[in-house]
Amino acid sequence: MPTLYDKIWADHLIGEREDGQSLLYIDLQLLHEVTSPQAFAGLGEAGRVLWRKEANLATPDHNVPTDNRAAGIDGIADPVAREQVVALDDNCRRHGVRQFGMLDPRQGIVHVMGPEQGATQPGMTIVCGDSHTSTHGAFGALAQGIGTSEVEHVMATQCLAQSKARNMAVQVNGELPAGVYAKDLALALIGSIGTAGATGHTIEYQGEAVRGLSMEGRMTLCNLSIEAGARAGLVAVDDTTLDYLKGRPLAPSGSEWQAAESHWQALVSDADAEFDSTVNLDAVALTPQVTWGTSPEMVAGIEEATPNPCRAADPTEADGVERALAYMGLAADQPIADIRLDRVFIGSCTNARLEDLRVAARIVAGKRVAASVKQALVVPGSGLVKQAAEAEGLADTFTAAGFEWRAPGCSMCLAMNPDKLLPGEHCASTSNRNFEGRQGHRGRTHLVSPAMAAAAAVAGRFVDVRDWL
Amino acid sequence: MKAFQRETGLAAPLDRANVDTDQIIPKQFLKSIKRTGFGDNLFDAWRFLDEGDIGLTPNERRLNHRFVLNQPRYQEAGVLLARRNFGCGSSREHAVWALLEYGFFAVIAPSFADIFFENCFKNGLLPIRLDEAVVDDLFERAQGDGGLELTIDLETLQIQLPDGGEIAFEVPPGNRRKLLEGLDDIGLTLAQADRIRTFEASYYQRHPWLKRGAGADEETAP
């Protein structure tokens, strides 16, 4: 019997191409400035046009600056970054693609903007030239990150040519304890199955802990599917999904909502659906997670210590642990709570939604960022998140505590804009990748939940946020 | 796309697991709006000791002589030997463009990340999955005296070793044909344009609320 993934696949399957690859119809393509210019150029060079322009929605996010935004594109100091944002603007105008530009309050990180606008809907197939497109799977949509050639392919044909992935169920039993969030759940999963653990699979997250998550939490969880190797992650549709969607600008309304809702409610795996593999996790046993190394699988609980290469399973792993500890400037068996921070970053497509900012603000309210922390940044995921956070006083809470309150974009998650780490600096970051140099040349990233990042900013080192609630 | 039938080249052993696309081409070099100009910054943080900047050529940089690709014996390498989960992380196709421009025509590893694996075939770079033990053996030979020259034949799906030995490999059949003939992927799909249109007509009948599209002009909003 079909899984949710099987059902969405079947609903969009056009048939097989002559080379044996399946043609999958794509409902929505999100575009940003870094991976789209070559695709637009390729389209033009081949004399092709967009198959269905209204299936595309664009916003600049990767390298927009997070301050001095009033000047729009002219305010981008880096000429190379500016060229990309200008190219997106030109391409959208030329091809008639709708764009939320730098001065539009709806501008934001593509994976925050899409759901917020109601562009992301259950049962859809969604693509974007960004691996964290898996985020949208929180709505029961099949959402995948693709390369630039595939971006061009979808522009020109409205299809993706691919082979079907296998089904993996991640069953999370029990309820998450207080102070433990979707981010910790995702990091613990990656720590358990590894960054290639779900390669070739589409994950469906199931179980009480997943059902108990808000849409924001589900987005965080699905966002990190790619860090476990899965191109897509899914959560079945329920009332939480429908409640979130109702009334969003691009969501259906009136009689169309009725029709859509009855289709959406069938978007669950059948009770006897067969998965190629199943991973079980016990939510009750989870603790706040902190990555200590240079891959998201290099993660430990706040009460634990860094590993020792002597205890590695094989020479390749021992070598990896040793190399990562050296890069991070950490010793083997060093307690996680001993790691001191130079910077703190709260933001990214993983954790820059209103709920994330509320949780972090509650932790820092009435406190101060430690004097030893050089910079603590809060970068909301979109202009609308920023407005809402300002309206309910979160921005004031952050700035009173010594955080910098910025304008929306990917920012220090990948440091393509001016927000970056200096060599050797340790950063508590709510983003998704702790790869070498990800947040700046020779920078050292520790991935954590917004609550853990907020507490670390105040303490100047990692602390157990469960003691702060 | 350039066709790939049979290529011969020296193997360079990159002895690390989980090499991510941020390492293959760091983000500060992604700012071009073209598909070219990335080879000079392949593995930038490992190849060079200085931080680098867009526009600086390798001759103007401080080389990290300890990094494997900088060793004289591996200059002109055409095959990259790698460890498990090569190409994980970001979907950036720039990683494939950088490897090709540097001079690699194939990457051999025990496993690859999905998006990177697909991106290779769109550009004429051949990713080959081999059993871990076979890869271990190739590493040993490539690191040994005299190095390891490999001939990779996509037609016969065989890798020829200098001692006359052969290693069979598999490639998804559709991708193999595309590479062998250098086919235009979009052209292949557009050959089915009528089928796509027929599908669309019934699809929007079943899902009328999706017809307008998130990217429809605001002026035409109901």
XYZ file of C-alpha atoms in Angstrom:
691
model
C 0.000 0.000 0.000
C 1.312 3.461 -0.884
C 3.243 5.810 1.335
C 2.665 9.562 1.221
C 5.692 9.852 -1.074
C 4.282 7.159 -3.392
C 0.980 9.051 -3.594
C 2.521 12.433 -4.456
C 4.846 10.753 -6.960
C 1.960 8.948 -8.684
C -0.132 12.140 -8.802
C 2.657 13.959 -10.697
C 4.044 11.166 -12.848
C 3.722 11.954 -16.548
C 5.477 8.812 -17.699
C 8.874 7.554 -18.699
C 11.209 9.321 -21.040
C 12.958 7.315 -23.748
C 16.078 6.987 -21.573
C 14.059 5.362 -18.797
C 13.933 8.334 -16.455
C 10.564 9.339 -15.024
C 9.077 12.702 -15.869
C 7.627 14.279 -12.768
C 5.394 17.340 -13.116
C 6.519 20.287 -10.964
C 3.990 22.665 -9.372
C 6.289 25.346 -8.014
C 9.857 26.475 -8.582
C 11.419 28.939 -6.149
C 14.289 31.022 -7.492
C 17.082 33.002 -5.854
C 20.101 34.918 -7.118
C 22.922 32.345 -6.777
C 21.783 29.259 -8.683
C 19.427 30.818 -11.250
C 21.531 33.136 -13.472
C 23.211 30.288 -15.382
C 19.819 28.624 -15.861
C 18.217 31.779 -17.261
C 21.262 32.255 -19.497
C 21.062 28.650 -20.750
C 17.390 29.080 -21.514
C 18.114 32.195 -23.560
C 21.076 30.665 -25.412
C 18.955 27.706 -26.512
C 16.145 30.023 -27.588
C 13.750 28.471 -25.093
C 11.117 30.105 -22.920
C 9.589 29.383 -19.515
C 7.052 26.580 -19.862
C 4.734 28.100 -17.231
C 5.962 31.382 -15.834
C 3.319 31.518 -13.099
C 4.830 28.371 -11.566
C 7.948 30.366 -10.628
C 8.424 32.688 -7.667
C 11.677 34.530 -6.922
C 13.336 36.438 -4.098
C 16.973 37.388 -3.448
C 18.292 35.918 -0.193
C 21.776 34.359 -0.274
C 23.980 37.396 -0.525
C 21.798 40.365 0.338
C 23.291 42.511 3.117
C 21.392 42.505 6.419
C 21.926 46.187 7.140
C 21.597 49.438 5.147
C 18.683 47.976 3.271
C 16.805 51.205 2.529
C 18.920 51.734 -0.599
C 17.873 48.356 -2.029
C 20.215 46.934 -4.643
C 22.315 50.109 -4.638
C 23.128 49.411 -0.992
C 24.974 46.165 -1.795
C 28.623 47.104 -1.370
C 30.110 43.901 -2.836
C 30.050 44.409 -6.626
C 30.006 40.669 -7.334
C 27.041 40.051 -5.028
C 25.279 43.031 -6.525
C 25.745 41.608 -10.017
C 23.828 38.479 -9.007
C 20.948 40.361 -7.399
C 20.758 42.657 -10.441
C 20.799 39.596 -12.722
C 17.858 38.077 -10.810
C 15.986 41.353 -11.124
C 16.677 41.594 -14.866
C 15.865 37.952 -15.520
C 12.583 38.135 -13.626
C 11.561 41.241 -15.516
C 12.554 39.810 -18.882
C 10.839 36.462 -18.333
C 7.826 37.797 -16.464
C 8.648 35.972 -13.210
C 7.082 37.325 -10.034
C 9.736 38.505 -7.597
C 9.675 39.821 -4.049
C 12.591 42.205 -4.444
C 14.866 43.690 -1.821
C 12.477 46.493 -0.913
C 9.392 44.269 -0.671
C 8.378 43.336 2.912
C 7.694 39.800 1.662
C 11.349 39.357 0.654
C 13.126 36.734 2.704
C 14.848 33.390 2.674
C 13.037 31.381 -0.046
C 12.182 28.611 2.412
C 10.663 31.065 4.882
C 8.884 33.166 2.247
C 7.175 30.286 0.367
C 5.316 28.790 3.353
C 4.580 32.213 4.842
C 2.835 33.315 1.637
C 0.889 30.066 1.314
C 2.743 29.314 -1.932
C 3.792 26.007 -0.361
C 0.776 23.693 -0.243
C 0.243 20.017 0.564
C 0.607 17.502 -2.222
C 2.667 19.842 -4.380
C 5.972 19.106 -6.031
C 8.340 21.953 -5.267
C 11.903 22.528 -6.438
C 14.552 25.164 -5.890
C 18.255 25.386 -6.655
C 18.996 25.019 -2.970
C 19.369 21.810 -0.999
C 17.272 23.066 1.930
C 14.175 22.993 -0.253
C 13.368 19.884 1.788
C 11.932 22.401 4.316
C 8.619 22.540 2.435
C 8.061 18.829 3.050
C 6.611 19.923 6.410
C 3.377 20.571 4.499
C 3.200 17.111 2.951
C 4.708 18.496 -0.266
C 7.448 16.687 -2.188
C 10.120 19.376 -2.117
C 13.632 18.808 -3.434
C 16.809 20.767 -3.918
C 18.169 20.622 -7.467
C 21.233 21.711 -9.405
C 21.290 24.581 -11.873
C 20.898 22.315 -14.936
C 17.743 20.951 -13.362
C 16.558 24.495 -12.599
C 16.876 25.229 -16.320
C 15.166 21.921 -17.142
C 12.167 22.798 -14.942
C 12.042 26.312 -16.400
C 11.856 24.914 -19.913
C 9.682 21.828 -19.392
C 7.867 22.124 -16.011
C 9.210 18.632 -15.303
C 12.010 16.976 -13.435
C 13.554 13.878 -15.028
C 14.526 11.554 -12.215
C 14.305 8.083 -10.722
C 12.088 7.415 -7.758
C 13.766 7.304 -4.356
C 13.155 4.670 -1.693
C 10.900 5.202 1.318
C 12.298 5.693 4.816
C 10.161 6.160 7.920
C 11.576 8.042 10.887
C 9.306 7.176 13.774
C 9.689 9.440 16.793
C 7.852 8.040 19.783
C 6.899 9.958 22.896
C 6.890 13.703 23.506
C 9.878 16.042 23.333
C 10.931 17.181 26.828
C 10.872 20.891 27.709
C 13.971 22.640 26.359
C 14.391 20.087 23.568
C 13.202 21.199 20.136
C 12.776 20.062 16.527
C 16.379 21.139 15.915
C 17.662 18.784 18.607
C 15.533 15.974 17.220
C 16.949 16.504 13.727
C 20.563 16.729 14.929
C 20.159 13.604 17.082
C 18.764 11.746 14.055
C 21.699 12.830 11.877
C 24.107 11.865 14.648
C 22.506 8.460 14.758
C 22.206 7.574 11.037
C 24.993 9.795 9.665
C 25.036 12.382 6.875
C 24.618 9.636 4.276
C 22.113 7.644 6.355
C 19.149 8.548 4.183
C 20.908 8.892 0.804
C 18.620 7.659 -1.978
C 15.549 7.922 0.258
C 12.644 10.225 0.908
C 12.083 10.440 4.656
C 8.626 10.523 6.195
C 8.700 11.771 9.795
C 6.049 10.083 11.900
C 5.071 9.542 15.495
C 3.741 11.434 18.459
C 6.656 13.859 18.749
C 6.295 14.877 15.087
C 2.518 15.279 15.331
C 3.110 17.478 18.370
C 5.372 19.899 16.466
C 4.095 23.237 15.151
C 4.517 23.914 11.411
C 7.639 25.903 12.288
C 9.075 22.906 14.110
C 8.174 20.574 11.249
C 9.899 22.925 8.819
C 13.068 22.836 10.941
C 12.934 19.043 10.973
C 12.317 18.663 7.221
C 14.905 21.362 6.475
C 17.640 19.157 7.926
C 16.626 16.045 5.912
C 19.348 16.867 3.390
C 21.951 16.799 6.173
C 20.975 13.153 6.653
C 21.416 12.613 2.899
C 17.720 12.672 1.900
C 16.739 14.997 -0.895
C 13.256 15.283 0.595
C 11.540 14.866 3.967
C 7.788 14.732 4.541
C 5.262 15.170 7.326
C 1.696 14.027 6.656
C -1.090 16.598 6.516
C -3.177 17.156 9.656
C -5.139 19.965 11.324
C -1.904 21.754 12.243
C -1.101 21.987 8.515
C -4.565 23.201 7.542
C -4.756 25.752 10.369
C -1.412 27.225 9.309
C -2.440 27.521 5.665
C -5.904 28.968 6.004
C -6.000 32.651 5.069
C -2.432 32.850 3.712
C -2.244 35.184 0.664
C -1.523 32.452 -1.908
C -3.544 29.656 -0.302
C -6.850 28.783 -1.956
C -10.039 30.282 -0.512
C -13.788 29.747 -0.707
C -14.939 26.775 -2.765
C -11.360 26.161 -3.943
C -10.300 25.700 -0.334
C -13.004 23.050 0.100
C -11.792 21.146 -2.968
C -8.166 21.467 -1.925
C -8.860 20.421 1.649
C -10.562 17.194 0.662
C -7.569 16.337 -1.558
C -5.078 17.295 1.148
C -6.710 15.183 3.830
C -5.859 12.065 1.855
C -2.158 13.013 1.959
C -1.070 10.492 4.561
C 0.632 7.141 4.190
C -1.765 4.215 4.250
C -1.864 2.379 7.558
C -0.221 -0.667 6.007
C 2.218 1.285 3.832
C 5.575 -0.387 3.400
C 8.803 1.480 3.961
C 12.167 0.262 2.689
C 13.664 1.160 6.048
C 12.513 2.473 9.411
C 14.433 4.364 12.077
C 13.014 4.602 15.590
C 13.841 7.419 17.974
C 12.696 7.945 21.529
C 11.829 11.627 21.985
C 11.727 11.384 25.771
C 15.414 10.472 25.921
C 16.591 13.405 23.787
C 18.718 16.219 25.204
C 19.818 19.599 23.767
C 22.316 18.894 20.971
C 25.529 20.722 20.010
C 27.730 19.872 17.021
C 31.408 19.735 17.927
C 32.888 18.931 14.483
C 32.779 19.795 10.798
C 29.836 17.682 9.701
C 26.289 17.754 11.132
C 26.691 14.113 12.208
C 29.471 15.180 14.589
C 27.071 16.012 17.372
C 26.740 15.394 21.109
C 24.345 16.170 23.936
C 25.093 19.249 26.075
C 25.972 16.966 29.008
C 28.451 14.974 26.893
C 32.009 15.508 25.642
C 33.808 15.464 22.282
C 34.750 11.959 21.085
C 38.152 10.386 21.161
C 39.572 9.114 17.849
C 40.923 6.078 19.733
C 37.377 4.816 20.055
C 36.459 5.287 16.349
C 34.988 2.360 14.439
C 37.503 2.402 11.585
C 40.582 4.345 10.372
C 38.551 6.608 8.048
C 36.336 7.629 10.972
C 39.303 8.077 13.329
C 40.968 10.258 10.734
C 37.746 12.279 10.338
C 37.386 12.829 14.100
C 41.021 13.835 14.474
C 40.889 16.234 11.555
C 37.628 17.782 12.786
C 38.889 18.272 16.354
C 42.064 19.902 15.020
C 40.065 22.216 12.747
C 37.708 23.123 15.592
C 40.557 23.712 18.054
C 39.079 21.208 20.497
C 40.609 18.334 22.436
C 39.368 14.763 22.533
C 37.029 14.072 25.472
C 36.508 17.806 26.050
C 33.159 18.602 27.729
C 30.747 20.396 25.363
C 29.927 22.833 28.186
C 33.577 23.997 28.124
C 33.330 25.414 24.609
C 33.499 29.211 24.658
C 31.837 31.310 21.972
C 33.051 34.359 20.060
C 29.863 34.953 18.076
C 26.240 33.859 18.101
C 24.006 33.674 15.034
C 20.244 33.236 15.254
C 18.858 32.959 11.738
C 18.742 30.863 8.506
C 16.098 28.795 6.713
C 16.380 26.290 9.576
C 15.533 28.573 12.487
C 14.541 32.161 11.619
C 10.764 31.989 11.891
C 8.683 33.883 14.436
C 8.418 30.891 16.778
C 12.223 30.510 16.799
C 12.674 34.174 17.651
C 10.055 33.969 20.412
C 11.832 31.046 22.062
C 15.205 32.799 21.885
C 13.801 36.117 23.124
C 12.253 34.416 26.166
C 15.700 33.134 27.147
C 17.510 36.463 26.826
C 14.776 38.717 28.243
C 16.260 40.877 30.993
C 19.748 39.412 30.520
C 22.873 40.588 28.691
C 25.087 39.035 26.055
C 28.360 38.015 27.751
C 31.187 40.550 27.420
C 33.409 37.875 25.891
C 30.993 37.412 22.951
C 32.083 39.806 20.178
C 28.848 39.746 18.263
C 25.379 38.251 18.611
C 23.181 38.538 15.530
C 19.483 37.947 15.039
C 18.505 37.786 11.378
C 14.771 37.216 10.826
C 13.839 34.903 7.965
C 11.686 37.387 6.078
C 10.512 40.977 6.101
C 7.172 39.830 7.510
C 8.837 37.862 10.328
C 10.836 41.008 11.082
C 7.704 43.182 11.192
C 5.837 40.719 13.402
C 8.781 40.337 15.779
C 9.094 44.101 16.071
C 5.363 44.487 16.692
C 5.395 42.067 19.598
C 8.511 43.546 21.168
C 10.972 40.745 20.390
C 13.338 43.076 18.566
C 13.487 45.337 21.633
C 14.171 42.355 23.888
C 17.086 41.298 21.686
C 18.610 44.739 21.317
C 18.235 45.456 25.055
C 20.206 42.268 25.691
C 22.966 43.381 23.327
C 22.020 41.505 20.164
C 22.137 43.174 16.743
C 18.747 43.119 15.002
C 19.134 42.788 11.244
C 17.196 42.655 7.958
C 16.219 39.299 6.396
C 18.505 37.051 4.352
C 20.676 33.935 4.575
C 23.381 36.013 6.257
C 25.924 34.189 8.391
C 24.529 30.739 7.597
C 26.836 30.687 4.599
C 28.532 34.059 4.806
C 28.073 35.076 1.197
C 27.254 38.557 2.486
C 29.356 40.673 4.897
C 28.229 38.706 8.010
C 30.974 36.185 8.679
C 33.340 34.622 11.213
C 37.028 35.459 11.424
C 39.594 32.633 11.408
C 39.491 30.559 14.587
C 36.279 32.047 15.978
C 33.668 29.763 17.547
C 30.044 30.465 16.724
C 26.847 29.095 18.254
C 24.628 29.024 15.194
C 21.015 28.045 14.563
C 21.859 27.263 10.921
C 22.284 23.897 9.211
C 25.910 23.281 8.245
C 29.091 23.251 10.276
C 31.365 22.489 7.319
C 34.888 23.895 7.314
C 34.773 27.576 6.392
C 31.000 27.598 5.971
C 30.518 30.743 8.098
C 33.794 32.340 7.119
C 37.347 31.290 6.265
C 38.668 29.018 9.074
C 35.550 29.789 11.172
C 34.250 27.214 13.674
C 30.520 26.539 13.690
C 28.478 24.782 16.375
C 24.910 23.982 15.341
C 22.277 24.352 18.060
C 18.610 25.241 18.610
C 17.596 28.917 18.984
C 17.135 28.413 22.745
C 20.635 26.944 23.107
C 22.144 29.751 20.980
C 20.389 32.385 23.076
C 21.579 30.870 26.351
C 25.112 30.486 24.966
C 25.141 34.176 24.038
C 24.358 35.138 27.620
C 26.707 32.629 29.258
C 29.550 33.023 26.737
C 29.809 29.233 26.541
C 27.430 26.358 25.980
C 25.010 25.740 28.842
C 22.083 23.388 29.296
C 19.076 25.486 28.375
C 16.806 23.129 30.305
C 18.178 24.791 33.447
C 17.097 28.196 32.115
C 13.409 27.535 31.527
C 27.188 18.684 -23.467
C 30.466 16.988 -24.401
C 30.109 13.240 -24.929
C 32.044 10.804 -22.728
C 33.114 7.467 -24.215
C 36.598 6.526 -23.109
C 39.101 8.605 -21.193
C 42.520 7.938 -19.720
C 44.073 9.795 -16.843
C 46.110 9.690 -13.665
C 44.264 9.108 -10.377
C 44.680 11.571 -7.489
C 43.757 10.185 -4.044
C 41.731 12.556 -1.826
C 41.730 10.581 1.393
C 38.797 12.091 3.333
C 35.204 10.992 3.845
C 32.177 13.302 3.558
C 33.823 15.872 1.292
C 31.081 18.482 0.980
C 30.382 20.896 -1.849
C 31.429 23.798 0.402
C 34.942 22.286 0.325
C 34.822 21.541 -3.394
C 33.986 25.162 -4.159
C 33.687 27.560 -1.188
C 30.749 29.962 -1.297
C 32.823 33.128 -1.622
C 33.678 31.995 -5.159
C 30.074 31.323 -6.229
C 29.322 34.841 -7.217
C 29.835 34.498 -10.958
C 26.718 34.439 -13.099
C 28.422 32.127 -15.623
C 29.216 28.397 -15.581
C 32.942 29.023 -15.920
C 35.707 30.457 -13.795
C 35.478 28.040 -10.850
C 38.423 25.693 -11.501
C 40.990 28.045 -9.968
C 39.143 27.822 -6.649
C 38.504 24.075 -6.543
C 39.177 22.855 -2.962
C 40.316 26.407 -2.265
C 40.726 26.211 1.516
C 42.836 23.056 1.169
C 44.887 24.005 -1.906
C 45.903 27.431 -0.652
C 47.155 28.838 2.631
C 45.813 32.347 2.090
C 42.172 33.339 2.110
C 41.981 34.274 -1.567
C 39.585 36.500 -3.417
C 37.666 36.442 -6.656
C 39.950 37.216 -9.583
C 43.224 36.108 -7.978
C 44.905 33.401 -10.059
C 46.594 30.379 -8.411
C 49.997 31.918 -9.277
C 49.224 34.842 -7.011
C 48.284 32.587 -4.076
C 50.247 30.764 -1.381
C 50.083 27.056 -2.201
C 49.604 24.444 0.499
C 52.278 22.007 -0.658
C 51.027 19.338 1.704
C 47.655 19.079 -0.057
C 47.537 16.077 -2.340
C 46.549 17.894 -5.549
C 49.527 20.217 -5.153
C 52.048 17.392 -5.161
C 53.993 17.350 -8.435
C 53.171 13.680 -9.035
C 49.430 14.358 -9.180
C 49.544 17.299 -11.576
C 47.462 16.623 -14.675
C 45.316 14.088 -12.794
C 42.048 13.283 -14.557
C 40.409 10.942 -12.059
C 39.660 11.925 -8.486
C 39.655 9.043 -5.997
C 37.501 9.875 -3.016
C 35.961 8.369 0.090
C 32.356 7.769 1.100
C 29.564 10.336 0.710
C 31.478 12.554 -1.707
C 29.647 15.759 -2.700
C 27.332 16.015 0.285
C 25.811 19.306 1.332
C 24.689 22.126 -0.899
C 23.092 21.552 -4.328
C 25.524 23.969 -5.990
C 26.356 22.677 -9.467
C 29.384 24.955 -9.313
C 31.096 22.009 -7.563
C 30.839 19.923 -10.733
C 31.833 22.836 -12.961
C 34.927 23.430 -10.794
C 36.015 19.758 -10.912
C 35.633 19.653 -14.705
C 37.401 22.931 -15.261
C 40.303 21.823 -13.071
C 40.710 18.813 -15.350
C 38.867 15.889 -13.765
C 36.682 13.768 -16.025
C 35.660 11.170 -13.405
C 35.298 10.774 -9.650
C 35.520 7.313 -8.056
C 34.121 6.814 -4.537
C 32.256 4.221 -2.456
C 29.209 6.522 -2.351
C 28.023 9.940 -3.473
C 25.402 12.377 -2.243
C 22.278 12.295 -4.428
C 22.151 15.837 -5.795
C 25.868 15.922 -6.622
C 25.591 12.535 -8.362
C 22.808 13.825 -10.630
C 24.577 17.136 -11.259
C 27.618 15.229 -12.593
C 25.653 13.615 -15.402
C 24.208 16.958 -16.497
C 27.712 18.199 -17.244
C 29.718 15.264 -18.525
C 31.562 14.380 -15.307
C 31.397 10.635 -14.629
C 30.779 9.577 -10.998
C 31.627 5.906 -10.402
C 30.530 3.998 -7.305
C 32.747 1.056 -6.367
C 32.843 -1.186 -3.307
C 34.813 0.223 -0.413
C 37.421 -2.562 -0.619
C 38.013 -1.874 -4.314
C 38.375 1.845 -3.603
C 40.834 1.040 -0.782
C 42.926 -0.908 -3.262
C 42.878 1.920 -5.808
C 43.967 4.353 -3.085
C 46.904 2.157 -2.241
C 47.989 1.921 -5.864
C 47.507 5.641 -6.517
C 49.600 6.503 -3.450
C 52.283 3.969 -4.385
C 55.328 4.469 -6.565
C 54.581 5.390 -10.128
C 50.987 6.321 -9.398
C 47.958 4.874 -11.083
C 46.768 5.559 -14.601
C 43.207 4.528 -15.326
C 41.314 4.153 -18.565
C 37.600 4.474 -18.055
C 35.411 3.052 -20.777
C 31.762 4.045 -20.463
C 30.785 1.952 -23.494
C 31.980 -1.321 -21.954
C 31.555 -0.166 -18.315
C 35.113 -1.215 -17.478
C 38.023 0.517 -15.777
C 41.354 -0.679 -17.156
C 44.308 -0.828 -14.787
C 47.956 -0.518 -15.856
C 48.629 -4.199 -15.008
C 45.936 -5.346 -17.413
C 43.349 -5.859 -14.685
C 39.816 -4.614 -15.156
C 37.132 -3.362 -12.797
C 33.507 -3.425 -13.878
C 31.214 -0.590 -12.813
C 27.591 0.368 -13.193
C 25.963 3.621 -14.207
C 22.192 4.255 -14.315
C 21.318 3.310 -17.933
C 19.578 6.591 -18.812
C 22.498 8.614 -17.541
C 24.963 6.379 -19.377
C 23.283 6.968 -22.689
C 23.030 10.688 -22.128
C 26.751 10.845 -21.420
C 27.792 8.523 -24.260
C 25.883 10.542 -26.814
C 26.260 13.940 -25.161
C 22.486 14.355 -25.324
C 20.679 17.559 -24.445
C 18.601 16.677 -21.400
C 16.024 19.397 -21.978
C 15.702 18.386 -25.628
C 14.931 14.820 -24.541
C 12.084 16.023 -22.360
C 10.766 18.535 -24.871
C 10.389 15.645 -27.300
C 7.502 14.701 -24.970
C 5.934 18.179 -24.997
C 2.541 16.928 -26.190
C 2.440 14.400 -23.407
C 3.234 17.073 -20.834
C 0.432 19.276 -22.182
C -2.062 16.409 -22.075
C -1.022 15.660 -18.504
C -1.398 19.313 -17.531
C -4.941 19.495 -18.859
C -6.106 16.610 -16.690
C -3.925 17.663 -13.755
C -5.526 21.091 -13.464
C -8.952 19.575 -13.833
C -8.175 17.439 -10.793
C -6.483 20.298 -8.917
C -8.247 23.495 -10.021
C -6.871 25.520 -7.090
C -3.348 25.121 -8.453
C -4.068 26.466 -11.905
C -3.468 30.129 -11.189
C 0.036 29.574 -9.831
C 1.941 31.269 -6.994
C 3.797 33.381 -9.523
C 0.735 34.765 -11.325
C 0.695 38.548 -11.572
C -0.876 40.237 -8.588
C -2.917 42.466 -10.905
C -4.818 39.424 -12.152
C -5.701 38.313 -8.626
C -9.426 37.637 -8.232
